[in-house]
Amino acid sequence: MEQYVNRYYITEVDRHPDTIYCHHAVMGEKFIPEHVHKKGQFLYTEGGVVYLNTPQQSYFLPARHYIWIPAGVRHSIHPSTPEVIMRNLYFPVYEYDNSFFMQTAIYPVDDLLMELMMFTNRWNGNIHPQEESRYSIAKSFKMLLPELSKGALPLALPYPDDSRLLKIVEYLDRHIADTISFKQVADHFGISERSLARLFQKELNMSFIQYFTILRMLKGLKLLLDDKLSINEVATKVGYSSLPTFSNTFTKIVGVRPSEYVKHRGLWDR
């Protein structure tokens, strides 16, 4: 498996506007700095967790999931280790693309999509429309994504602009294992509960409970995959005394039971 070289994602992806660009490689870097493509990007990773940041949100891409990044969305990529394998397919924007291709979102990968994706592993670089067989297969891969990807998962957290809320979410991140009530947070920062509730909705478009729950599940996912902790240990470290409650919440947010990650993480880390 080759490594990312010559900043291919800046110099090569958009060199030919009508091609589909494939690239499967070991990351080999601690991060890919902010950049933008004129093509839509399918990104799947193996061997670690990847954070992907846009100007608006921070996305958390775990094993057995992919992220769709629409054309024109600026983003940077931050893997948990340079040994992460990234599987990328970049597609031109077609006039008949539907709303699915207009939003950045994370979806689970089922067995069929996995087989289709691995089929593209034999290709590297540009696939031109004149290469009718390969181009048709790769184009069909894109067209199948809306059918095979039902229900985007909320594996992202927005960035607050308000300086007060920025301090609050940093506080929550530091106290992820603690039992913290909404009232305690409001009192700690000297703000009324009503004002704090409005601030969360206005800035983040979600409630305090929604934000803190997603934050805890993303932290739990990272602990499961990176630190190889048991489910019980992870539940405790993200503030859950009840294992069934943690497991059910994790499944609702991530789309896979934590036991599945424990069972398969050895395979996904290869």
XYZ file of N, CA, C and O in Angstrom, residues 101-241:
564
model
N -26.076 14.322 -2.201
C -24.696 14.687 -2.509
C -24.374 16.134 -2.146
O -23.263 16.600 -2.401
N -25.328 16.833 -1.554
C -25.126 18.240 -1.207
C -24.791 18.449 0.265
O -24.551 19.574 0.685
N -24.792 17.381 1.070
C -24.534 17.547 2.501
C -23.397 16.647 2.973
O -23.266 15.504 2.540
N -22.569 17.191 3.854
C -21.519 16.399 4.489
C -22.172 15.521 5.542
O -22.897 16.012 6.407
N -21.946 14.216 5.463
C -22.602 13.315 6.405
C -21.845 11.999 6.491
O -21.098 11.624 5.578
N -22.056 11.293 7.607
C -21.411 10.005 7.871
C -22.456 8.901 7.863
O -23.546 9.061 8.429
N -22.114 7.782 7.220
C -23.040 6.660 7.075
C -22.319 5.347 7.378
O -21.122 5.207 7.104
N -23.031 4.363 7.910
C -22.429 3.035 8.098
C -22.218 2.347 6.757
O -22.939 2.620 5.786
N -21.236 1.466 6.697
C -20.937 0.714 5.474
C -21.409 -0.720 5.658
O -20.939 -1.426 6.553
N -22.339 -1.162 4.816
C -22.804 -2.545 4.903
C -21.914 -3.440 4.039
O -20.970 -2.976 3.382
N -22.204 -4.730 4.040
C -21.341 -5.685 3.343
C -21.289 -5.435 1.831
O -20.233 -5.576 1.204
N -22.434 -5.072 1.236
C -22.461 -4.833 -0.205
C -21.598 -3.638 -0.576
O -20.781 -3.708 -1.515
N -21.741 -2.548 0.168
C -20.944 -1.365 -0.124
C -19.459 -1.649 0.099
O -18.600 -1.165 -0.646
N -19.163 -2.452 1.106
C -17.771 -2.826 1.365
C -17.182 -3.584 0.174
O -16.057 -3.312 -0.267
N -17.942 -4.532 -0.368
C -17.470 -5.300 -1.522
C -17.254 -4.395 -2.733
O -16.251 -4.519 -3.448
N -18.188 -3.483 -2.966
C -18.053 -2.553 -4.097
C -16.839 -1.655 -3.930
O -16.096 -1.403 -4.889
N -16.639 -1.171 -2.717
C -15.507 -0.293 -2.450
C -14.186 -1.033 -2.648
O -13.246 -0.516 -3.266
N -14.102 -2.267 -2.138
C -12.859 -3.018 -2.269
C -12.577 -3.389 -3.721
O -11.420 -3.580 -4.100
N -13.633 -3.478 -4.530
C -13.447 -3.741 -5.961
C -12.645 -2.605 -6.597
O -11.840 -2.825 -7.508
N -12.842 -1.373 -6.088
C -12.135 -0.217 -6.665
C -10.678 -0.174 -6.230
O -9.916 0.670 -6.720
N -10.280 -1.043 -5.329
C -8.905 -1.051 -4.832
C -7.894 -1.326 -5.948
O -6.716 -0.975 -5.828
N -8.362 -1.928 -7.038
C -7.471 -2.244 -8.157
C -7.150 -1.004 -8.995
O -6.290 -1.059 -9.870
N -7.865 0.074 -8.752
C -7.668 1.292 -9.537
C -6.924 2.341 -8.722
O -7.086 2.435 -7.517
N -6.138 3.154 -9.389
C -5.455 4.255 -8.723
C -5.259 5.384 -9.726
O -4.790 5.163 -10.843
N -5.653 6.569 -9.344
C -5.526 7.706 -10.236
C -6.809 7.980 -10.999
O -7.906 7.589 -10.581
N -6.674 8.646 -12.127
C -7.832 9.094 -12.902
C -8.463 7.969 -13.717
O -7.761 7.162 -14.321
N -9.779 7.945 -13.713
C -10.543 7.084 -14.622
C -11.273 8.022 -15.568
O -12.149 8.801 -15.149
N -10.935 7.974 -16.833
C -11.497 8.888 -17.826
C -12.801 8.332 -18.408
O -12.970 7.100 -18.491
N -13.711 9.192 -18.823
C -14.971 8.732 -19.416
C -14.765 7.813 -20.616
O -15.611 6.966 -20.901
N -13.622 7.974 -21.299
C -13.349 7.137 -22.462
C -13.102 5.676 -22.075
O -13.256 4.772 -22.900
N -12.723 5.453 -20.822
C -12.537 4.082 -20.327
C -13.908 3.571 -19.881
O -14.218 3.507 -18.694
N -14.731 3.229 -20.851
C -16.152 3.025 -20.610
C -16.454 2.018 -19.506
O -17.310 2.257 -18.654
N -15.779 0.904 -19.491
C -16.078 -0.135 -18.504
C -15.785 0.339 -17.082
O -16.648 0.308 -16.204
N -14.553 0.787 -16.856
C -14.171 1.220 -15.508
C -14.963 2.443 -15.076
O -15.394 2.536 -13.921
N -15.142 3.374 -15.996
C -15.848 4.609 -15.641
C -17.303 4.324 -15.276
O -17.838 4.889 -14.308
N -17.940 3.432 -16.021
C -19.335 3.096 -15.744
C -19.491 2.436 -14.381
O -20.435 2.729 -13.643
N -18.539 1.560 -14.044
C -18.589 0.887 -12.746
C -18.403 1.902 -11.616
O -19.142 1.917 -10.630
N -17.399 2.773 -11.755
C -17.131 3.767 -10.717
C -18.288 4.757 -10.582
O -18.671 5.130 -9.467
N -18.850 5.149 -11.698
C -19.979 6.084 -11.664
C -21.188 5.436 -10.994
O -21.923 6.074 -10.222
N -21.392 4.146 -11.268
C -22.504 3.418 -10.642
C -22.327 3.353 -9.125
O -23.306 3.392 -8.379
N -21.077 3.268 -8.676
C -20.795 3.267 -7.237
C -21.379 4.523 -6.596
O -22.050 4.462 -5.566
N -21.132 5.665 -7.229
C -21.666 6.920 -6.695
C -23.189 6.914 -6.704
O -23.834 7.309 -5.721
N -23.759 6.475 -7.803
C -25.219 6.522 -7.938
C -25.923 5.606 -6.945
O -27.081 5.823 -6.592
N -25.215 4.563 -6.483
C -25.805 3.630 -5.520
C -25.770 4.145 -4.081
O -26.495 3.637 -3.220
N -24.931 5.117 -3.810
C -24.752 5.572 -2.428
C -26.056 5.998 -1.742
O -26.302 5.595 -0.598
N -26.920 6.775 -2.388
C -28.165 7.143 -1.701
C -29.033 5.945 -1.347
O -29.734 5.959 -0.322
N -28.988 4.893 -2.166
C -29.805 3.705 -1.905
C -29.210 2.839 -0.796
O -29.934 2.187 -0.043
N -27.877 2.824 -0.706
C -27.206 1.959 0.266
C -26.898 2.676 1.578
O -26.396 2.054 2.517
N -27.207 3.952 1.649
C -26.836 4.753 2.827
C -28.067 5.437 3.402
O -28.290 6.627 3.199
N -28.863 4.671 4.101
C -30.098 5.193 4.681
C -29.836 5.710 6.092
O -29.461 4.952 6.983
N -30.026 6.976 6.297
C -29.915 7.535 7.642
C -28.522 7.960 8.024
O -27.714 7.144 8.458
N -28.221 9.253 7.845
C -26.937 9.779 8.298
C -26.876 9.728 9.814
O -27.876 9.893 10.498
N -25.683 9.472 10.344
C -25.501 9.375 11.789
C -24.945 10.687 12.342
O -24.110 11.333 11.693
N -25.387 11.083 13.539
C -24.957 12.371 14.119
C -23.571 12.296 14.748
O -23.384 12.581 15.929
N -22.577 11.898 13.940
C -21.217 11.766 14.453
C -20.438 13.055 14.191
O -19.329 13.055 13.651
N -21.042 14.172 14.579
C -20.416 15.471 14.377
C -20.920 16.421 15.448
O -22.036 16.290 15.941
N -20.074 17.361 15.793
C -20.463 18.401 16.735
C -20.107 19.760 16.147
O -18.987 19.952 15.650
N -21.034 20.706 16.193
C -20.771 22.041 15.643
C -19.860 22.854 16.546
O -19.756 22.598 17.751
N -19.200 23.841 15.955
C -18.363 24.750 16.717
C -19.197 25.940 17.195
O -19.872 26.581 16.397
N -19.138 26.279 18.475
C -19.841 27.482 18.936
C -19.029 28.732 18.605
O -17.795 28.728 18.676
N -19.708 29.801 18.239
C -19.047 31.085 18.010
C -19.042 31.928 19.283
O -18.123 32.721 19.504
N -20.072 31.761 20.099
C -20.197 32.540 21.319
C -19.088 32.161 22.310
O -18.888 30.983 22.611
N -18.354 33.146 22.809
C -17.220 32.886 23.702
C -17.651 32.208 24.994
O -16.916 31.376 25.545
N -18.859 32.535 25.484
C -19.348 31.894 26.711
C -19.587 30.410 26.482
O -19.196 29.563 27.295
N -20.216 30.089 25.347
C -20.532 28.694 25.062
C -19.279 27.894 24.751
O -19.191 26.702 25.069
N -18.291 28.538 24.156
C -17.022 27.862 23.879
C -16.384 27.384 25.182
O -15.887 26.255 25.276
N -16.413 28.220 26.206
C -15.870 27.827 27.507
C -16.684 26.702 28.127
O -16.140 25.804 28.783
N -17.994 26.731 27.910
C -18.877 25.714 28.483
C -18.617 24.348 27.850
O -18.509 23.337 28.546
N -18.491 24.297 26.514
C -18.267 22.995 25.868
C -16.871 22.467 26.177
O -16.659 21.254 26.253
N -15.900 23.367 26.380
C -14.571 22.928 26.806
C -14.640 22.337 28.217
O -13.967 21.343 28.523
N -15.463 22.932 29.060
C -15.673 22.430 30.421
C -16.300 21.037 30.388
O -15.886 20.130 31.119
N -17.303 20.858 29.511
C -17.950 19.553 29.382
C -16.962 18.493 28.915
O -16.981 17.354 29.387
N -16.087 18.871 28.003
C -15.090 17.926 27.491
C -14.137 17.486 28.604
O -13.743 16.316 28.660
N -13.790 18.399 29.489
C -12.870 18.072 30.584
C -13.550 17.233 31.666
O -12.878 16.522 32.413
N -14.881 17.339 31.770
C -15.619 16.647 32.827
C -16.537 15.563 32.249
O -17.627 15.326 32.747
N -16.050 14.916 31.211
C -16.865 13.940 30.494
C -17.301 12.776 31.383
O -18.354 12.169 31.175
N -16.505 12.444 32.395
C -16.806 11.294 33.250
C -17.685 11.660 34.442
O -18.134 10.778 35.171
N -17.903 12.955 34.648
C -18.643 13.398 35.819
C -20.147 13.431 35.563
O -20.600 13.593 34.424
N -20.910 13.286 36.633
C -22.362 13.444 36.556
C -22.672 14.933 36.694
O -22.609 15.488 37.801
N -22.946 15.569 35.573
C -23.163 17.019 35.558
C -24.576 17.311 35.089
O -24.996 16.866 34.017
N -25.305 18.066 35.875
C -26.661 18.454 35.496
C -26.631 19.799 34.774
O -25.665 20.569 34.879
N -27.678 20.055 34.045
C -27.819 21.322 33.331
C -27.760 22.485 34.319
O -27.107 23.503 34.065
N -28.411 22.330 35.459
C -28.435 23.383 36.484
C -27.040 23.644 37.028
O -26.654 24.808 37.239
N -26.264 22.586 37.237
C -24.909 22.751 37.746
C -24.042 23.546 36.773
O -23.249 24.395 37.186
N -24.201 23.270 35.497
C -23.424 23.996 34.486
C -23.835 25.466 34.471
O -22.983 26.364 34.439
N -25.141 25.712 34.495
C -25.627 27.091 34.501
C -25.109 27.845 35.723
O -24.632 28.985 35.615
N -25.177 27.215 36.890
C -24.702 27.856 38.119
C -23.199 28.106 38.079
O -22.709 29.159 38.516
N -22.458 27.125 37.565
C -21.001 27.238 37.512
C -20.563 28.438 36.680
O -19.582 29.114 37.012
N -21.296 28.719 35.603
C -20.919 29.809 34.706
C -21.743 31.077 34.937
O -21.623 32.048 34.178
N -22.568 31.061 35.989
C -23.313 32.261 36.348
C -24.304 32.721 35.297
O -24.434 33.921 35.013
N -25.005 31.775 34.698
C -25.988 32.081 33.664
C -27.280 31.348 34.002
O -27.252 30.258 34.582
N -28.422 31.953 33.700
C -29.686 31.302 34.022
C -29.893 30.086 33.127
O -29.369 30.018 32.015
N -30.640 29.112 33.619
C -30.917 27.909 32.835
C -31.633 28.255 31.542
O -31.358 27.669 30.483
N -32.539 29.206 31.613
C -33.289 29.596 30.415
C -32.357 30.205 29.367
O -32.449 29.870 28.177
N -31.462 31.073 29.821
C -30.519 31.698 28.875
C -29.567 30.665 28.287
O -29.226 30.715 27.099
N -29.131 29.716 29.116
C -28.215 28.678 28.631
C -28.897 27.781 27.613
O -28.288 27.406 26.592
N -30.155 27.435 27.858
C -30.903 26.601 26.905
C -31.030 27.316 25.561
O -30.860 26.710 24.497
N -31.334 28.606 25.612
C -31.455 29.388 24.372
C -30.117 29.460 23.638
O -30.063 29.414 22.405
N -29.028 29.567 24.410
C -27.697 29.671 23.812
C -27.339 28.394 23.062
O -26.810 28.439 21.944
N -27.626 27.246 23.644
C -27.359 25.973 22.970
C -28.167 25.851 21.679
O -27.645 25.444 20.636
N -29.430 26.196 21.737
C -30.274 26.089 20.552
C -29.846 27.068 19.473
O -29.793 26.728 18.280
N -29.539 28.288 19.856
C -29.166 29.317 18.880
C -27.822 29.011 18.230
O -27.665 29.117 17.007
N -26.834 28.624 19.052
C -25.474 28.439 18.562
C -25.243 27.061 17.927
O -24.535 26.945 16.932
N -25.827 26.031 18.532
C -25.511 24.662 18.126
C -26.702 23.923 17.528
O -26.560 22.801 17.049
N -27.869 24.524 17.597
C -29.088 23.920 17.059
C -29.387 22.571 17.709
O -29.871 21.641 17.063
N -29.065 22.462 18.981
C -29.379 21.260 19.743
C -29.425 21.621 21.224
O -28.919 22.670 21.634
N -30.015 20.750 22.009
C -30.113 21.003 23.441
C -28.819 20.622 24.148
O -27.948 19.946 23.575
N -28.700 21.041 25.402
C -27.562 20.667 26.231
C -27.439 19.149 26.318
O -26.344 18.596 26.155
N -28.560 18.476 26.565
C -28.542 17.015 26.693
C -28.087 16.356 25.396
O -27.277 15.418 25.403
N -28.600 16.832 24.260
C -28.200 16.263 22.973
C -26.693 16.426 22.758
O -26.000 15.491 22.351
N -26.185 17.624 23.024
C -24.764 17.887 22.807
C -23.900 17.012 23.706
O -22.955 16.353 23.239
N -24.213 16.995 25.007
C -23.397 16.251 25.964
C -23.458 14.745 25.693
O -22.463 14.029 25.842
N -24.616 14.260 25.249
C -24.754 12.834 24.942
C -23.897 12.451 23.738
O -23.174 11.452 23.764
N -23.966 13.247 22.679
C -23.162 12.960 21.490
C -21.676 13.057 21.829
O -20.864 12.218 21.410
N -21.297 14.076 22.596
C -19.897 14.226 22.996
C -19.415 12.990 23.749
O -18.324 12.467 23.481
N -20.232 12.492 24.653
C -19.851 11.305 25.422
C -19.730 10.071 24.523
O -18.815 9.256 24.693
N -20.636 9.908 23.575
C -20.584 8.740 22.700
C -19.367 8.795 21.775
O -18.729 7.767 21.501
N -19.011 9.982 21.288
C -17.839 10.103 20.435
C -16.563 9.810 21.225
O -15.638 9.172 20.724
N -16.529 10.281 22.469
C -15.390 9.965 23.334
C -15.338 8.459 23.597
O -14.271 7.840 23.596
N -16.511 7.858 23.842
C -16.566 6.427 24.089
C -16.097 5.624 22.894
O -15.378 4.629 23.030
N -16.481 6.067 21.713
C -16.071 5.394 20.485
C -14.561 5.445 20.319
O -13.908 4.457 19.963
N -13.979 6.592 20.611
C -12.527 6.732 20.515
C -11.825 5.814 21.522
O -10.814 5.174 21.196
N -12.350 5.725 22.735
C -11.755 4.857 23.750
C -11.831 3.388 23.339
O -10.897 2.617 23.563
N -12.943 3.001 22.729
C -13.098 1.620 22.271
C -12.102 1.276 21.175
O -11.506 0.190 21.168
N -11.922 2.209 20.236
C -11.102 1.924 19.063
C -9.623 2.193 19.292
O -8.772 1.404 18.880
N -9.309 3.308 19.945
C -7.901 3.692 20.098
C -7.249 3.088 21.334
O -6.124 2.603 21.279
N -7.960 3.136 22.460
C -7.366 2.698 23.716
C -7.652 1.234 24.037
O -7.134 0.691 25.016
N -8.507 0.611 23.227
C -8.812 -0.820 23.372
C -9.351 -1.166 24.764
O -9.057 -2.221 25.306
N -10.120 -0.265 25.350
C -10.707 -0.511 26.657
C -11.933 -1.404 26.533
O -12.534 -1.514 25.469
N -12.310 -2.029 27.642
C -13.534 -2.830 27.651
C -14.741 -1.910 27.643
O -14.631 -0.710 27.939
N -15.900 -2.460 27.318
C -17.119 -1.648 27.284
C -17.430 -1.095 28.664
O -17.839 0.070 28.801
N -17.231 -1.893 29.688
C -17.459 -1.424 31.057
C -16.555 -0.246 31.404
O -17.002 0.740 31.988
N -15.288 -0.350 31.044
C -14.344 0.729 31.328
C -14.719 2.002 30.582
O -14.664 3.107 31.130
N -15.119 1.840 29.332
C -15.497 2.997 28.528
C -16.736 3.671 29.106
O -16.804 4.906 29.229
N -17.732 2.879 29.463
C -18.962 3.433 30.031
C -18.650 4.291 31.257
O -19.179 5.410 31.401
N -17.796 3.791 32.121
C -17.430 4.539 33.328
C -16.695 5.828 32.982
O -16.952 6.877 33.570
N -15.780 5.752 32.020
C -14.968 6.924 31.666
C -15.769 8.029 30.997
O -15.318 9.181 30.949
N -16.945 7.707 30.450
C -17.775 8.749 29.849
C -19.027 9.028 30.676
O -20.001 9.602 30.188
N -18.989 8.625 31.962
C -20.012 9.061 32.889
C -21.251 8.209 33.015
O -22.275 8.682 33.515
N -21.197 6.936 32.605
C -22.360 6.055 32.696
C -22.116 4.966 33.744
O -21.163 4.186 33.621
N -22.973 4.909 34.743
C -22.874 3.852 35.754
C -23.642 2.609 35.334
O -23.414 1.519 35.846
